[in-house]
mmCIF file with all atom_site columns, C-alpha atoms in Angstrom:
data_model
loop_
_atom_site.group_PDB
_atom_site.id
_atom_site.type_symbol
_atom_site.label_atom_id
_atom_site.label_alt_id
_atom_site.label_comp_id
_atom_site.label_asym_id
_atom_site.label_entity_id
_atom_site.label_seq_id
_atom_site.pdbx_PDB_ins_code
_atom_site.Cartn_x
_atom_site.Cartn_y
_atom_site.Cartn_z
_atom_site.occupancy
_atom_site.B_iso_or_equiv
_atom_site.pdbx_formal_charge
_atom_site.auth_seq_id
_atom_site.auth_comp_id
_atom_site.auth_asym_id
_atom_site.auth_atom_id
_atom_site.pdbx_PDB_model_num
ATOM 1  C CA . MET A 1 1  ? 7.460  -30.536 -127.318 1.00 62.00 ? 1  MET A CA 1
ATOM 2  C CA . VAL A 1 2  ? 8.589  -34.224 -126.093 1.00 70.00 ? 2  VAL A CA 1
ATOM 3  C CA . ILE A 1 3  ? 10.840 -35.799 -128.691 1.00 79.00 ? 3  ILE A CA 1
ATOM 4  C CA . ASN A 1 4  ? 11.204 -39.066 -128.988 1.00 86.00 ? 4  ASN A CA 1
ATOM 5  C CA . TYR A 1 5  ? 14.342 -40.008 -129.000 1.00 87.00 ? 5  TYR A CA 1
ATOM 6  C CA . GLU A 1 6  ? 15.395 -43.305 -130.105 1.00 91.00 ? 6  GLU A CA 1
ATOM 7  C CA . GLU A 1 7  ? 13.967 -41.774 -133.424 1.00 91.00 ? 7  GLU A CA 1
ATOM 8  C CA . TYR A 1 8  ? 15.566 -38.747 -133.218 1.00 90.00 ? 8  TYR A CA 1
ATOM 9  C CA . PHE A 1 9  ? 18.554 -40.692 -133.063 1.00 93.00 ? 9  PHE A CA 1
ATOM 10 C CA . GLU A 1 10 ? 17.557 -43.573 -135.626 1.00 94.00 ? 10 GLU A CA 1
ATOM 11 C CA . GLN A 1 11 ? 16.636 -41.013 -137.676 1.00 94.00 ? 11 GLN A CA 1
ATOM 12 C CA . ALA A 1 12 ? 20.349 -39.398 -137.266 1.00 94.00 ? 12 ALA A CA 1
ATOM 13 C CA . GLY A 1 13 ? 22.089 -43.107 -138.075 1.00 96.00 ? 13 GLY A CA 1
ATOM 14 C CA . LEU A 1 14 ? 22.692 -43.349 -134.621 1.00 97.00 ? 14 LEU A CA 1
ATOM 15 C CA . VAL A 1 15 ? 23.268 -47.398 -134.102 1.00 97.00 ? 15 VAL A CA 1
ATOM 16 C CA . ASP A 1 16 ? 21.167 -49.143 -131.418 1.00 97.00 ? 16 ASP A CA 1
ATOM 17 C CA . ILE A 1 17 ? 23.855 -50.805 -128.808 1.00 97.00 ? 17 ILE A CA 1
ATOM 18 C CA . GLN A 1 18 ? 22.103 -54.334 -128.017 1.00 97.00 ? 18 GLN A CA 1
ATOM 19 C CA . THR A 1 19 ? 20.547 -54.208 -131.453 1.00 96.00 ? 19 THR A CA 1
ATOM 20 C CA . ALA A 1 20 ? 24.565 -54.578 -132.854 1.00 97.00 ? 20 ALA A CA 1
ATOM 21 C CA . ILE A 1 21 ? 26.160 -56.651 -129.858 1.00 97.00 ? 21 ILE A CA 1
ATOM 22 C CA . PRO A 1 22 ? 23.178 -57.981 -127.278 1.00 96.00 ? 22 PRO A CA 1
ATOM 23 C CA . ASP A 1 23 ? 25.471 -59.430 -124.936 1.00 95.00 ? 23 ASP A CA 1
ATOM 24 C CA . VAL A 1 24 ? 26.214 -55.812 -123.331 1.00 96.00 ? 24 VAL A CA 1
ATOM 25 C CA . VAL A 1 25 ? 24.306 -54.732 -120.983 1.00 97.00 ? 25 VAL A CA 1
ATOM 26 C CA . VAL A 1 26 ? 22.732 -50.701 -120.881 1.00 96.00 ? 26 VAL A CA 1
ATOM 27 C CA . ASP A 1 27 ? 22.523 -49.689 -117.301 1.00 94.00 ? 27 ASP A CA 1
ATOM 28 C CA . LEU A 1 28 ? 21.297 -45.694 -118.821 1.00 93.00 ? 28 LEU A CA 1
ATOM 29 C CA . LYS A 1 29 ? 21.876 -43.620 -115.269 1.00 91.00 ? 29 LYS A CA 1
ATOM 30 C CA . TYR A 1 30 ? 20.425 -39.788 -116.665 1.00 87.00 ? 30 TYR A CA 1
ATOM 31 C CA . ALA A 1 31 ? 17.240 -42.452 -117.200 1.00 88.00 ? 31 ALA A CA 1
ATOM 32 C CA . THR A 1 32 ? 16.631 -43.674 -113.158 1.00 89.00 ? 32 THR A CA 1
ATOM 33 C CA . ALA A 1 33 ? 17.964 -41.099 -110.104 1.00 91.00 ? 33 ALA A CA 1
ATOM 34 C CA . ASP A 1 34 ? 20.680 -42.811 -110.130 1.00 89.00 ? 34 ASP A CA 1
ATOM 35 C CA . ASN A 1 35 ? 23.340 -39.858 -111.129 1.00 87.00 ? 35 ASN A CA 1
ATOM 36 C CA . PHE A 1 36 ? 25.425 -37.369 -109.874 1.00 88.00 ? 36 PHE A CA 1
ATOM 37 C CA . MET A 1 37 ? 22.454 -34.316 -110.841 1.00 85.00 ? 37 MET A CA 1
ATOM 38 C CA . GLY A 1 38 ? 19.863 -36.581 -108.692 1.00 90.00 ? 38 GLY A CA 1
ATOM 39 C CA . GLU A 1 39 ? 16.878 -36.918 -111.745 1.00 89.00 ? 39 GLU A CA 1
ATOM 40 C CA . ILE A 1 40 ? 15.453 -38.501 -114.051 1.00 88.00 ? 40 ILE A CA 1
ATOM 41 C CA . LEU A 1 41 ? 16.769 -37.021 -116.771 1.00 84.00 ? 41 LEU A CA 1
ATOM 42 C CA . TYR A 1 42 ? 15.498 -39.200 -119.993 1.00 83.00 ? 42 TYR A CA 1
ATOM 43 C CA . PRO A 1 43 ? 12.021 -40.159 -118.308 1.00 83.00 ? 43 PRO A CA 1
ATOM 44 C CA . ASP A 1 44 ? 11.299 -42.147 -122.452 1.00 84.00 ? 44 ASP A CA 1
ATOM 45 C CA . LEU A 1 45 ? 14.826 -43.044 -123.494 1.00 86.00 ? 45 LEU A CA 1
ATOM 46 C CA . ARG A 1 46 ? 16.108 -46.468 -122.504 1.00 90.00 ? 46 ARG A CA 1
ATOM 47 C CA . LYS A 1 47 ? 18.382 -47.790 -125.488 1.00 95.00 ? 47 LYS A CA 1
ATOM 48 C CA . ALA A 1 48 ? 22.084 -46.953 -125.846 1.00 96.00 ? 48 ALA A CA 1
ATOM 49 C CA . TYR A 1 49 ? 22.641 -45.281 -129.407 1.00 97.00 ? 49 TYR A CA 1
ATOM 50 C CA . LEU A 1 50 ? 26.354 -44.887 -130.828 1.00 97.00 ? 50 LEU A CA 1
ATOM 51 C CA . LEU A 1 51 ? 27.569 -43.655 -133.867 1.00 97.00 ? 51 LEU A CA 1
ATOM 52 C CA . PRO A 1 52 ? 27.936 -47.022 -136.835 1.00 97.00 ? 52 PRO A CA 1
ATOM 53 C CA . HIS A 1 53 ? 32.149 -45.843 -136.465 1.00 97.00 ? 53 HIS A CA 1
ATOM 54 C CA . MET A 1 54 ? 31.148 -46.523 -132.366 1.00 97.00 ? 54 MET A CA 1
ATOM 55 C CA . ILE A 1 55 ? 29.463 -48.873 -132.593 1.00 97.00 ? 55 ILE A CA 1
ATOM 56 C CA . SER A 1 56 ? 32.447 -51.627 -134.630 1.00 97.00 ? 56 SER A CA 1
ATOM 57 C CA . ARG A 1 57 ? 35.059 -49.733 -132.539 1.00 97.00 ? 57 ARG A CA 1
ATOM 58 C CA . LEU A 1 58 ? 33.031 -51.071 -129.330 1.00 97.00 ? 58 LEU A CA 1
ATOM 59 C CA . ALA A 1 59 ? 31.919 -54.737 -130.656 1.00 97.00 ? 59 ALA A CA 1
ATOM 60 C CA . ARG A 1 60 ? 35.550 -54.999 -131.297 1.00 97.00 ? 60 ARG A CA 1
ATOM 61 C CA . VAL A 1 61 ? 36.490 -54.368 -127.123 1.00 97.00 ? 61 VAL A CA 1
ATOM 62 C CA . HIS A 1 62 ? 33.788 -56.338 -126.494 1.00 97.00 ? 62 HIS A CA 1
ATOM 63 C CA . ALA A 1 63 ? 35.416 -59.701 -128.352 1.00 96.00 ? 63 ALA A CA 1
ATOM 64 C CA . ARG A 1 64 ? 39.013 -58.916 -127.327 1.00 97.00 ? 64 ARG A CA 1
ATOM 65 C CA . LEU A 1 65 ? 36.705 -59.090 -123.932 1.00 97.00 ? 65 LEU A CA 1
ATOM 66 C CA . GLN A 1 66 ? 35.350 -61.889 -124.197 1.00 96.00 ? 66 GLN A CA 1
ATOM 67 C CA . GLU A 1 67 ? 39.069 -63.522 -125.302 1.00 97.00 ? 67 GLU A CA 1
ATOM 68 C CA . LEU A 1 68 ? 40.731 -62.789 -121.875 1.00 97.00 ? 68 LEU A CA 1
ATOM 69 C CA . LYS A 1 69 ? 37.369 -62.832 -119.688 1.00 97.00 ? 69 LYS A CA 1
ATOM 70 C CA . PRO A 1 70 ? 34.952 -64.666 -121.094 1.00 96.00 ? 70 PRO A CA 1
ATOM 71 C CA . GLY A 1 71 ? 31.587 -63.957 -119.613 1.00 93.00 ? 71 GLY A CA 1
ATOM 72 C CA . TYR A 1 72 ? 32.254 -61.197 -118.598 1.00 96.00 ? 72 TYR A CA 1
ATOM 73 C CA . ARG A 1 73 ? 30.285 -58.159 -120.307 1.00 95.00 ? 73 ARG A CA 1
ATOM 74 C CA . LEU A 1 74 ? 30.637 -54.614 -120.734 1.00 96.00 ? 74 LEU A CA 1
ATOM 75 C CA . VAL A 1 75 ? 28.119 -52.171 -119.136 1.00 97.00 ? 75 VAL A CA 1
ATOM 76 C CA . ILE A 1 76 ? 27.357 -49.199 -120.891 1.00 97.00 ? 76 ILE A CA 1
ATOM 77 C CA . TYR A 1 77 ? 25.829 -46.055 -118.589 1.00 95.00 ? 77 TYR A CA 1
ATOM 78 C CA . ASP A 1 78 ? 25.795 -43.417 -120.963 1.00 93.00 ? 78 ASP A CA 1
ATOM 79 C CA . ALA A 1 79 ? 25.681 -43.054 -124.753 1.00 94.00 ? 79 ALA A CA 1
ATOM 80 C CA . ALA A 1 80 ? 25.059 -40.813 -127.167 1.00 92.00 ? 80 ALA A CA 1
ATOM 81 C CA . ARG A 1 81 ? 23.380 -37.689 -125.353 1.00 86.00 ? 81 ARG A CA 1
ATOM 82 C CA . PRO A 1 82 ? 20.084 -35.482 -126.228 1.00 80.00 ? 82 PRO A CA 1
ATOM 83 C CA . LEU A 1 83 ? 21.858 -31.908 -126.367 1.00 82.00 ? 83 LEU A CA 1
ATOM 84 C CA . SER A 1 84 ? 19.403 -30.403 -123.896 1.00 79.00 ? 84 SER A CA 1
ATOM 85 C CA . ILE A 1 85 ? 20.303 -32.845 -121.390 1.00 80.00 ? 85 ILE A CA 1
ATOM 86 C CA . GLN A 1 86 ? 23.710 -32.200 -121.927 1.00 83.00 ? 86 GLN A CA 1
ATOM 87 C CA . ARG A 1 87 ? 23.405 -28.194 -120.968 1.00 85.00 ? 87 ARG A CA 1
ATOM 88 C CA . SER A 1 88 ? 21.186 -29.449 -118.222 1.00 82.00 ? 88 SER A CA 1
ATOM 89 C CA . CYS A 1 89 ? 24.198 -31.339 -116.618 1.00 81.00 ? 89 CYS A CA 1
ATOM 90 C CA . LEU A 1 90 ? 26.289 -27.779 -118.264 1.00 85.00 ? 90 LEU A CA 1
ATOM 91 C CA . LEU A 1 91 ? 23.841 -25.328 -116.090 1.00 84.00 ? 91 LEU A CA 1
ATOM 92 C CA . TYR A 1 92 ? 23.880 -27.682 -113.082 1.00 78.00 ? 92 TYR A CA 1
ATOM 93 C CA . THR A 1 93 ? 27.240 -28.654 -112.795 1.00 81.00 ? 93 THR A CA 1
ATOM 94 C CA . SER A 1 94 ? 27.956 -24.292 -113.233 1.00 78.00 ? 94 SER A CA 1
ATOM 95 C CA . ASP A 1 95 ? 25.167 -23.695 -110.992 1.00 69.00 ? 95 ASP A CA 1
ATOM 96 C CA . ALA A 1 96 ? 27.590 -25.907 -108.390 1.00 61.00 ? 96 ALA A CA 1
ATOM 97 C CA . ALA A 1 97 ? 30.540 -24.845 -108.696 1.00 58.00 ? 97 ALA A CA 1
#
């Protein structure tokens, strides 16, 4: 079964970070092979999602960063992660131990 994680996260009430804070850069490492597992774990996920209260906190951090270092941008490498991916990472690290 293929899950549309973006739809799943939105239905669960999570918020796309870049919709809320457009200046934030999203570079989901698990959507590429550039991660500790060396494989693509999010083949169809391109947006980063957080709970609304975490979006508020991240927006405050971003605003403070702009005060201290105008022009600097936050880079998000991972955010809400599907449980199936968490399990894959856990199994990978357990097998590597």
